[in-house]
Amino acid sequence: MPSSSLRRDLLLRLMGPLVAVVLVAGASAWGLAQHFSQRVLDQWLYDSAITLARQVRFVAGKARLDVPGSAIEMFEMDVVDEVFYEVTTTAGLRIMANSAVPPPTEGPDLAAESVYYDTFVRELPVRAIAVRVQGGGGEAVLVKVAETRNKRDSLANEVLVATLAIVAMLFVASFALVATGIGRSLSSLQPIVQRVRGGRRAFSPLPEGRDVPSEIRPLVKTINALLREISEEHAGRQRFIADAAHQLRTPIAALRLQLELALREKDPERHEAVLADAAAVLSRTSHLIHRLLTLSRVDQAAEDRTPFVEVDLDRLAREEVESWIDRALAKGIDLGYEHRGGVPVVAGREELLREALSNLIDNAIAYAGPDGPITVGIEGDPPRLFVEDSGAGIPEAERERVRNRFYRMPGTPGEGCGLGLAIVDEIARIHGASLRIGPRSARAGARVDLEFSPEGPGRTP
Ligand SMILES: Nc1ncnc2c1ncn2[C@@H]1O[C@H](COP(=O)(O)OP(=O)(O)O)[C@@H](O)[C@H]1O
Ligand SMILES: [Mg+2]
């Protein structure tokens, strides 16, 4: 299929009506010209017949025709056509003739004074006229004059050629007008193309002013909305890369210092201590890199358009609790699971939901302290997946901020990097779910919910 072009499309669409209009105009012009030119020739035929009819005299009821020979010669003289005449009484008696001319189809008793008709004389097609002349004593005469069609045919041909020439000129002229008109209208798109092409800053919006044709303004608006979205996304990514680079620079600078120190340190005990510090920094860095990779994987999953599958949250939570139980026990924490009702099935991506839950359990074990139990649970319909602990909790003022990338509450211990809740938040967004952060009870603890919505894509179809 050829590529789409507005110019070609408009021209093709206009071509049909244009051809039709030109043809109708041409046909009408031809018909009119034909009609009037034939009428002029008919008038000549009528004049001849009437001249002849005036010569008819009725003497004692009998019709007589006295025409001088020179007049007859004048009458018959025509370079292009042959002229035939016949004068008869209505009873059929021939008075004068140079050839037999058949009467009109309605017979010799004409309704009008004269009648035109087409017939054949000596096997030649002719145009004929019959004129009736009424005598005093009931006698009547029929004058018939016929003429071959040479003048008429060549006149018709000339009219046809002239009309065709006019039609062709009309067509070429209107096509040229339409084509230049379309070209002019479409050229109003040029400035926009120019502005898109020429020296723009990345993501700056296209002009939506009055000089933009209203037909393409919706397109320009859509492109601008898209540009804004891409620009915001781009800015977000830039920020993230800058933050990530900043986060990595600090431990790597520390690591370099420690290793330089270790190289110079001669005392075996201090040498070992410096190396242990370096190993701890390295472990934190590796944890940070692991989290960065997870976040980038989750970001990519947000673009993934493959359909969700049914995920059994009950089984997923049991398995996840199972895998964390040893680490909880090692810190003296009681980690348990409770299904508090509701249908625990959602449409989603299992590996992402597992990652989210794992991050929440990780936080609870890291920040809640050994004071109380941690409960992973499911309740409600649509289901809520939650993790609650009995630690210090997250103060209300911090509940929004802790979702931000790289944010940690001041004084938070451990090797975290502030990406855990950001990852959970993104996974919630992908599932059309919301991440709710609150206290476990009025007095203490934290409770973090992953709340699936009834309409969201996280719900089973
Ligand atoms: N269960 C919790 N109890 C107390 N504070 C928490 C809890 N979960 C998260 N936080 C706070 O929120 C911050 C952000 O958590 P997160 O995004 O997982 O990053 P990280 O765990 O790497 O610090 C933590 O640094 C901590 O201050
Ligand atoms: Mg964390």
PDB file of C-alpha atoms in Angstrom, residues 56-288:
ATOM      1  CA  VAL A  56     -49.932  27.518 -55.096  1.00  0.00           C
ATOM      2  CA  ARG A  57     -53.039  28.941 -56.831  1.00  0.00           C
ATOM      3  CA  PHE A  58     -56.519  27.474 -56.768  1.00  0.00           C
ATOM      4  CA  VAL A  59     -58.250  27.999 -60.072  1.00  0.00           C
ATOM      5  CA  ALA A  60     -61.892  26.835 -60.090  1.00  0.00           C
ATOM      6  CA  GLY A  61     -61.221  24.630 -57.089  1.00  0.00           C
ATOM      7  CA  LYS A  62     -58.186  23.025 -58.732  1.00  0.00           C
ATOM      8  CA  ALA A  63     -54.683  23.580 -57.380  1.00  0.00           C
ATOM      9  CA  ARG A  64     -52.024  24.886 -59.736  1.00  0.00           C
ATOM     10  CA  LEU A  65     -48.379  25.717 -59.267  1.00  0.00           C
ATOM     11  CA  ASP A  66     -46.586  28.125 -61.594  1.00  0.00           C
ATOM     12  CA  VAL A  67     -42.910  28.400 -60.769  1.00  0.00           C
ATOM     13  CA  PRO A  68     -40.355  29.698 -63.255  1.00  0.00           C
ATOM     14  CA  GLY A  69     -37.520  27.251 -64.072  1.00  0.00           C
ATOM     15  CA  SER A  70     -34.860  29.719 -62.833  1.00  0.00           C
ATOM     16  CA  ALA A  71     -36.582  29.840 -59.445  1.00  0.00           C
ATOM     17  CA  ILE A  72     -36.584  26.038 -59.264  1.00  0.00           C
ATOM     18  CA  GLU A  73     -32.861  26.022 -60.058  1.00  0.00           C
ATOM     19  CA  MET A  74     -32.217  28.537 -57.229  1.00  0.00           C
ATOM     20  CA  PHE A  75     -34.273  26.377 -54.985  1.00  0.00           C
ATOM     21  CA  GLU A  76     -32.344  23.174 -55.760  1.00  0.00           C
ATOM     22  CA  MET A  77     -28.918  24.825 -55.652  1.00  0.00           C
ATOM     23  CA  ASP A  78     -26.925  23.699 -52.639  1.00  0.00           C
ATOM     24  CA  VAL A  79     -23.247  22.653 -52.794  1.00  0.00           C
ATOM     25  CA  VAL A  80     -23.307  20.559 -49.650  1.00  0.00           C
ATOM     26  CA  ASP A  81     -26.744  18.969 -49.594  1.00  0.00           C
ATOM     27  CA  GLU A  82     -29.294  17.653 -52.022  1.00  0.00           C
ATOM     28  CA  VAL A  83     -32.754  19.221 -51.828  1.00  0.00           C
ATOM     29  CA  PHE A  84     -35.929  17.260 -52.741  1.00  0.00           C
ATOM     30  CA  TYR A  85     -39.454  18.578 -53.027  1.00  0.00           C
ATOM     31  CA  GLU A  86     -42.854  17.198 -53.883  1.00  0.00           C
ATOM     32  CA  VAL A  87     -46.166  19.043 -54.055  1.00  0.00           C
ATOM     33  CA  THR A  88     -49.286  16.844 -54.018  1.00  0.00           C
ATOM     34  CA  THR A  89     -52.976  17.316 -53.401  1.00  0.00           C
ATOM     35  CA  THR A  90     -54.074  15.818 -50.112  1.00  0.00           C
ATOM     36  CA  ALA A  91     -55.817  13.202 -52.212  1.00  0.00           C
ATOM     37  CA  GLY A  92     -52.360  12.088 -53.412  1.00  0.00           C
ATOM     38  CA  LEU A  93     -52.285  13.671 -56.928  1.00  0.00           C
ATOM     39  CA  ARG A  94     -48.762  14.948 -57.769  1.00  0.00           C
ATOM     40  CA  ILE A  95     -48.632  18.546 -58.987  1.00  0.00           C
ATOM     41  CA  MET A  96     -44.876  19.085 -59.119  1.00  0.00           C
ATOM     42  CA  ALA A  97     -41.783  17.215 -57.844  1.00  0.00           C
ATOM     43  CA  ASN A  98     -38.099  16.477 -58.427  1.00  0.00           C
ATOM     44  CA  SER A  99     -38.407  13.313 -56.338  1.00  0.00           C
ATOM     45  CA  ALA A 100     -40.958  11.378 -54.288  1.00  0.00           C
ATOM     46  CA  VAL A 101     -40.878  12.574 -50.660  1.00  0.00           C
ATOM     47  CA  PRO A 102     -42.664  10.321 -48.132  1.00  0.00           C
ATOM     48  CA  PRO A 103     -45.430  12.089 -46.183  1.00  0.00           C
ATOM     49  CA  PRO A 104     -45.122  12.614 -42.393  1.00  0.00           C
ATOM     50  CA  THR A 105     -46.260   9.664 -40.240  1.00  0.00           C
ATOM     51  CA  GLU A 106     -49.469  11.483 -39.262  1.00  0.00           C
ATOM     52  CA  GLY A 107     -50.582  11.559 -42.936  1.00  0.00           C
ATOM     53  CA  PRO A 108     -51.471  14.518 -45.226  1.00  0.00           C
ATOM     54  CA  ASP A 109     -54.122  16.047 -42.890  1.00  0.00           C
ATOM     55  CA  LEU A 110     -51.754  17.979 -40.642  1.00  0.00           C
ATOM     56  CA  ALA A 111     -52.950  19.196 -37.283  1.00  0.00           C
ATOM     57  CA  ALA A 112     -50.697  22.264 -37.545  1.00  0.00           C
ATOM     58  CA  GLU A 113     -49.787  24.408 -40.529  1.00  0.00           C
ATOM     59  CA  SER A 114     -46.437  22.614 -40.852  1.00  0.00           C
ATOM     60  CA  VAL A 115     -44.585  19.612 -39.398  1.00  0.00           C
ATOM     61  CA  TYR A 116     -40.910  18.558 -39.316  1.00  0.00           C
ATOM     62  CA  TYR A 117     -39.916  14.903 -39.611  1.00  0.00           C
ATOM     63  CA  ASP A 118     -36.995  12.582 -40.411  1.00  0.00           C
ATOM     64  CA  THR A 119     -37.273  10.136 -43.298  1.00  0.00           C
ATOM     65  CA  PHE A 120     -35.430   8.663 -46.297  1.00  0.00           C
ATOM     66  CA  VAL A 121     -35.411   9.859 -49.929  1.00  0.00           C
ATOM     67  CA  ARG A 122     -33.618   7.635 -52.476  1.00  0.00           C
ATOM     68  CA  GLU A 123     -32.281   5.728 -49.480  1.00  0.00           C
ATOM     69  CA  LEU A 124     -30.577   8.877 -48.151  1.00  0.00           C
ATOM     70  CA  PRO A 125     -31.431  10.018 -44.592  1.00  0.00           C
ATOM     71  CA  VAL A 126     -33.143  13.425 -44.829  1.00  0.00           C
ATOM     72  CA  ARG A 127     -34.720  16.116 -42.676  1.00  0.00           C
ATOM     73  CA  ALA A 128     -38.124  17.040 -44.105  1.00  0.00           C
ATOM     74  CA  ILE A 129     -40.942  19.543 -43.610  1.00  0.00           C
ATOM     75  CA  ALA A 130     -44.554  19.273 -44.788  1.00  0.00           C
ATOM     76  CA  VAL A 131     -46.728  22.420 -45.209  1.00  0.00           C
ATOM     77  CA  ARG A 132     -50.457  22.251 -45.859  1.00  0.00           C
ATOM     78  CA  VAL A 133     -52.101  24.882 -48.028  1.00  0.00           C
ATOM     79  CA  GLN A 134     -55.922  25.093 -47.855  1.00  0.00           C
ATOM     80  CA  GLY A 135     -57.856  26.078 -50.956  1.00  0.00           C
ATOM     81  CA  GLY A 136     -61.281  27.760 -51.060  1.00  0.00           C
ATOM     82  CA  GLY A 137     -63.423  24.798 -52.203  1.00  0.00           C
ATOM     83  CA  GLY A 138     -62.252  22.160 -49.733  1.00  0.00           C
ATOM     84  CA  GLU A 139     -59.222  21.332 -51.891  1.00  0.00           C
ATOM     85  CA  ALA A 140     -55.888  21.238 -50.042  1.00  0.00           C
ATOM     86  CA  VAL A 141     -52.246  20.857 -51.110  1.00  0.00           C
ATOM     87  CA  LEU A 142     -49.316  19.334 -49.253  1.00  0.00           C
ATOM     88  CA  VAL A 143     -45.862  20.874 -49.913  1.00  0.00           C
ATOM     89  CA  LYS A 144     -42.979  18.623 -48.780  1.00  0.00           C
ATOM     90  CA  VAL A 145     -39.357  19.780 -48.861  1.00  0.00           C
ATOM     91  CA  ALA A 146     -36.492  17.484 -47.744  1.00  0.00           C
ATOM     92  CA  GLU A 147     -32.759  17.980 -47.456  1.00  0.00           C
ATOM     93  CA  THR A 148     -29.916  15.494 -46.887  1.00  0.00           C
ATOM     94  CA  ARG A 149     -28.123  15.717 -43.527  1.00  0.00           C
ATOM     95  CA  ASN A 150     -24.535  16.645 -44.574  1.00  0.00           C
ATOM     96  CA  LYS A 151     -24.643  20.227 -43.192  1.00  0.00           C
ATOM     97  CA  ARG A 152     -26.387  19.040 -40.055  1.00  0.00           C
ATOM     98  CA  ASP A 153     -23.918  16.208 -39.432  1.00  0.00           C
ATOM     99  CA  SER A 154     -20.821  18.317 -39.983  1.00  0.00           C
ATOM    100  CA  LEU A 155     -22.293  21.081 -37.806  1.00  0.00           C
ATOM    101  CA  ALA A 156     -23.017  18.517 -35.066  1.00  0.00           C
ATOM    102  CA  ASN A 157     -19.432  17.268 -35.299  1.00  0.00           C
ATOM    103  CA  GLU A 158     -18.036  20.787 -35.052  1.00  0.00           C
ATOM    104  CA  VAL A 159     -20.210  21.517 -32.030  1.00  0.00           C
ATOM    105  CA  LEU A 160     -19.036  18.230 -30.437  1.00  0.00           C
ATOM    106  CA  VAL A 161     -15.348  19.020 -31.022  1.00  0.00           C
ATOM    107  CA  ALA A 162     -15.788  22.563 -29.658  1.00  0.00           C
ATOM    108  CA  THR A 163     -17.614  21.277 -26.572  1.00  0.00           C
ATOM    109  CA  LEU A 164     -14.968  18.628 -25.934  1.00  0.00           C
ATOM    110  CA  ALA A 165     -12.265  21.307 -26.144  1.00  0.00           C
ATOM    111  CA  ILE A 166     -14.157  23.496 -23.648  1.00  0.00           C
ATOM    112  CA  VAL A 167     -14.745  20.508 -21.333  1.00  0.00           C
ATOM    113  CA  ALA A 168     -11.033  19.617 -21.413  1.00  0.00           C
ATOM    114  CA  MET A 169     -10.053  23.222 -20.675  1.00  0.00           C
ATOM    115  CA  LEU A 170     -12.615  23.403 -17.879  1.00  0.00           C
ATOM    116  CA  PHE A 171     -11.272  20.204 -16.370  1.00  0.00           C
ATOM    117  CA  VAL A 172      -7.620  21.216 -16.557  1.00  0.00           C
ATOM    118  CA  ALA A 173      -8.388  24.662 -15.132  1.00  0.00           C
ATOM    119  CA  SER A 174     -10.482  23.398 -12.207  1.00  0.00           C
ATOM    120  CA  PHE A 175      -7.979  20.622 -11.474  1.00  0.00           C
ATOM    121  CA  ALA A 176      -5.170  23.172 -11.378  1.00  0.00           C
ATOM    122  CA  LEU A 177      -7.237  25.456  -9.098  1.00  0.00           C
ATOM    123  CA  VAL A 178      -8.118  22.607  -6.731  1.00  0.00           C
ATOM    124  CA  ALA A 179      -4.550  21.289  -6.665  1.00  0.00           C
ATOM    125  CA  THR A 180      -3.039  24.692  -5.888  1.00  0.00           C
ATOM    126  CA  GLY A 181      -5.780  25.328  -3.299  1.00  0.00           C
ATOM    127  CA  ILE A 182      -4.987  22.070  -1.524  1.00  0.00           C
ATOM    128  CA  GLY A 183      -1.277  22.803  -1.785  1.00  0.00           C
ATOM    129  CA  ARG A 184      -1.778  26.261  -0.198  1.00  0.00           C
ATOM    130  CA  SER A 185      -3.850  24.831   2.672  1.00  0.00           C
ATOM    131  CA  LEU A 186      -1.405  22.050   3.359  1.00  0.00           C
ATOM    132  CA  SER A 187       1.542  24.396   3.267  1.00  0.00           C
ATOM    133  CA  SER A 188       0.213  25.902   6.509  1.00  0.00           C
ATOM    134  CA  LEU A 189       1.587  22.711   8.120  1.00  0.00           C
ATOM    135  CA  GLN A 190       5.112  23.609   7.021  1.00  0.00           C
ATOM    136  CA  PRO A 191       5.875  26.105   9.811  1.00  0.00           C
ATOM    137  CA  ILE A 192       4.963  23.446  12.391  1.00  0.00           C
ATOM    138  CA  VAL A 193       7.199  20.854  10.746  1.00  0.00           C
ATOM    139  CA  GLN A 194       9.908  23.511  10.627  1.00  0.00           C
ATOM    140  CA  ARG A 195       9.551  24.290  14.304  1.00  0.00           C
ATOM    141  CA  VAL A 196       9.609  20.595  15.249  1.00  0.00           C
ATOM    142  CA  ARG A 197      12.738  20.107  13.185  1.00  0.00           C
ATOM    143  CA  GLY A 198      14.637  23.298  13.833  1.00  0.00           C
ATOM    144  CA  GLY A 199      16.776  23.832  16.941  1.00  0.00           C
ATOM    145  CA  ARG A 200      14.247  22.982  19.663  1.00  0.00           C
ATOM    146  CA  ARG A 201      15.184  22.158  23.187  1.00  0.00           C
ATOM    147  CA  ALA A 202      14.443  18.515  23.989  1.00  0.00           C
ATOM    148  CA  PHE A 203      10.814  18.019  25.147  1.00  0.00           C
ATOM    149  CA  SER A 204       9.801  21.678  24.728  1.00  0.00           C
ATOM    150  CA  PRO A 205       6.118  21.723  23.653  1.00  0.00           C
ATOM    151  CA  LEU A 206       4.993  22.504  20.100  1.00  0.00           C
ATOM    152  CA  PRO A 207       3.139  25.796  19.582  1.00  0.00           C
ATOM    153  CA  GLU A 208      -0.660  25.432  19.900  1.00  0.00           C
ATOM    154  CA  GLY A 209      -1.483  28.986  18.770  1.00  0.00           C
ATOM    155  CA  ARG A 210      -4.091  30.286  16.335  1.00  0.00           C
ATOM    156  CA  ASP A 211      -1.820  29.717  13.315  1.00  0.00           C
ATOM    157  CA  VAL A 212      -2.078  25.946  13.869  1.00  0.00           C
ATOM    158  CA  PRO A 213      -4.989  24.648  11.704  1.00  0.00           C
ATOM    159  CA  SER A 214      -7.832  23.504  13.954  1.00  0.00           C
ATOM    160  CA  GLU A 215      -7.843  20.070  12.270  1.00  0.00           C
ATOM    161  CA  ILE A 216      -4.395  19.217  13.547  1.00  0.00           C
ATOM    162  CA  ARG A 217      -4.608  21.045  16.890  1.00  0.00           C
ATOM    163  CA  PRO A 218      -5.793  17.852  18.670  1.00  0.00           C
ATOM    164  CA  LEU A 219      -2.738  16.054  17.280  1.00  0.00           C
ATOM    165  CA  VAL A 220      -0.441  18.832  18.497  1.00  0.00           C
ATOM    166  CA  LYS A 221      -2.123  18.772  21.927  1.00  0.00           C
ATOM    167  CA  THR A 222      -1.708  14.986  22.168  1.00  0.00           C
ATOM    168  CA  ILE A 223       1.941  15.221  21.162  1.00  0.00           C
ATOM    169  CA  ASN A 224       2.481  17.932  23.778  1.00  0.00           C
ATOM    170  CA  ALA A 225       0.824  15.844  26.485  1.00  0.00           C
ATOM    171  CA  LEU A 226       3.065  12.946  25.473  1.00  0.00           C
ATOM    172  CA  LEU A 227       6.117  15.225  25.494  1.00  0.00           C
ATOM    173  CA  ARG A 228       5.248  16.401  29.022  1.00  0.00           C
ATOM    174  CA  GLU A 229       4.904  12.795  30.187  1.00  0.00           C
ATOM    175  CA  ILE A 230       8.194  11.760  28.585  1.00  0.00           C
ATOM    176  CA  SER A 231       9.886  14.844  29.963  1.00  0.00           C
ATOM    177  CA  GLU A 232       8.695  14.126  33.519  1.00  0.00           C
ATOM    178  CA  GLU A 233       9.734  10.508  33.195  1.00  0.00           C
ATOM    179  CA  HIS A 234      13.093  11.576  31.818  1.00  0.00           C
ATOM    180  CA  ALA A 235      13.625  14.026  34.669  1.00  0.00           C
ATOM    181  CA  GLY A 236      12.722  11.276  37.159  1.00  0.00           C
ATOM    182  CA  ARG A 237      15.255   8.935  35.623  1.00  0.00           C
ATOM    183  CA  GLN A 238      17.942  11.642  35.612  1.00  0.00           C
ATOM    184  CA  ARG A 239      17.277  12.280  39.302  1.00  0.00           C
ATOM    185  CA  PHE A 240      17.433   8.583  40.045  1.00  0.00           C
ATOM    186  CA  ILE A 241      20.745   8.116  38.212  1.00  0.00           C
ATOM    187  CA  ALA A 242      22.215  11.126  40.023  1.00  0.00           C
ATOM    188  CA  ASP A 243      20.985   9.811  43.388  1.00  0.00           C
ATOM    189  CA  ALA A 244      22.255   6.303  42.673  1.00  0.00           C
ATOM    190  CA  ALA A 245      25.669   7.627  41.630  1.00  0.00           C
ATOM    191  CA  HIS A 246      25.788   9.752  44.765  1.00  0.00           C
ATOM    192  CA  GLN A 247      24.801   6.779  46.961  1.00  0.00           C
ATOM    193  CA  LEU A 248      27.508   4.614  45.399  1.00  0.00           C
ATOM    194  CA  ARG A 249      30.212   7.263  45.561  1.00  0.00           C
ATOM    195  CA  THR A 250      30.207   7.508  49.364  1.00  0.00           C
ATOM    196  CA  PRO A 251      30.850   3.820  50.184  1.00  0.00           C
ATOM    197  CA  ILE A 252      33.346   3.473  47.355  1.00  0.00           C
ATOM    198  CA  ALA A 253      35.328   6.475  48.594  1.00  0.00           C
ATOM    199  CA  ALA A 254      35.251   4.951  52.113  1.00  0.00           C
ATOM    200  CA  LEU A 255      36.365   1.607  50.755  1.00  0.00           C
ATOM    201  CA  ARG A 256      39.300   3.201  48.980  1.00  0.00           C
ATOM    202  CA  LEU A 257      40.433   4.983  52.149  1.00  0.00           C
ATOM    203  CA  GLN A 258      40.152   1.810  54.213  1.00  0.00           C
ATOM    204  CA  LEU A 259      42.114  -0.252  51.723  1.00  0.00           C
ATOM    205  CA  GLU A 260      44.868   2.403  51.551  1.00  0.00           C
ATOM    206  CA  LEU A 261      44.955   2.390  55.344  1.00  0.00           C
ATOM    207  CA  ALA A 262      45.137  -1.415  55.443  1.00  0.00           C
ATOM    208  CA  LEU A 263      48.079  -1.387  53.017  1.00  0.00           C
ATOM    209  CA  ARG A 264      50.062   0.913  55.329  1.00  0.00           C
ATOM    210  CA  GLU A 265      49.002  -0.730  58.596  1.00  0.00           C
ATOM    211  CA  LYS A 266      51.793  -2.927  60.065  1.00  0.00           C
ATOM    212  CA  ASP A 267      50.075  -3.936  63.290  1.00  0.00           C
ATOM    213  CA  PRO A 268      48.284  -7.268  62.516  1.00  0.00           C
ATOM    214  CA  GLU A 269      45.393  -6.584  64.897  1.00  0.00           C
ATOM    215  CA  ARG A 270      44.615  -3.094  63.550  1.00  0.00           C
ATOM    216  CA  HIS A 271      45.177  -4.349  59.997  1.00  0.00           C
ATOM    217  CA  GLU A 272      42.465  -6.959  60.551  1.00  0.00           C
ATOM    218  CA  ALA A 273      40.065  -4.413  62.071  1.00  0.00           C
ATOM    219  CA  VAL A 274      40.418  -2.086  59.077  1.00  0.00           C
ATOM    220  CA  LEU A 275      39.791  -4.983  56.694  1.00  0.00           C
ATOM    221  CA  ALA A 276      36.680  -5.974  58.676  1.00  0.00           C
ATOM    222  CA  ASP A 277      35.372  -2.403  58.331  1.00  0.00           C
ATOM    223  CA  ALA A 278      36.053  -2.538  54.592  1.00  0.00           C
ATOM    224  CA  ALA A 279      34.171  -5.842  54.340  1.00  0.00           C
ATOM    225  CA  ALA A 280      31.162  -4.257  56.123  1.00  0.00           C
ATOM    226  CA  VAL A 281      31.167  -1.309  53.705  1.00  0.00           C
ATOM    227  CA  LEU A 282      31.420  -3.730  50.798  1.00  0.00           C
ATOM    228  CA  SER A 283      28.475  -5.713  52.101  1.00  0.00           C
ATOM    229  CA  ARG A 284      26.365  -2.517  52.361  1.00  0.00           C
ATOM    230  CA  THR A 285      27.394  -1.561  48.841  1.00  0.00           C
ATOM    231  CA  SER A 286      26.469  -4.946  47.485  1.00  0.00           C
ATOM    232  CA  HIS A 287      23.097  -4.643  49.243  1.00  0.00           C
ATOM    233  CA  LEU A 288      22.610  -1.213  47.627  1.00  0.00           C
TER     234      LEU A 288
END
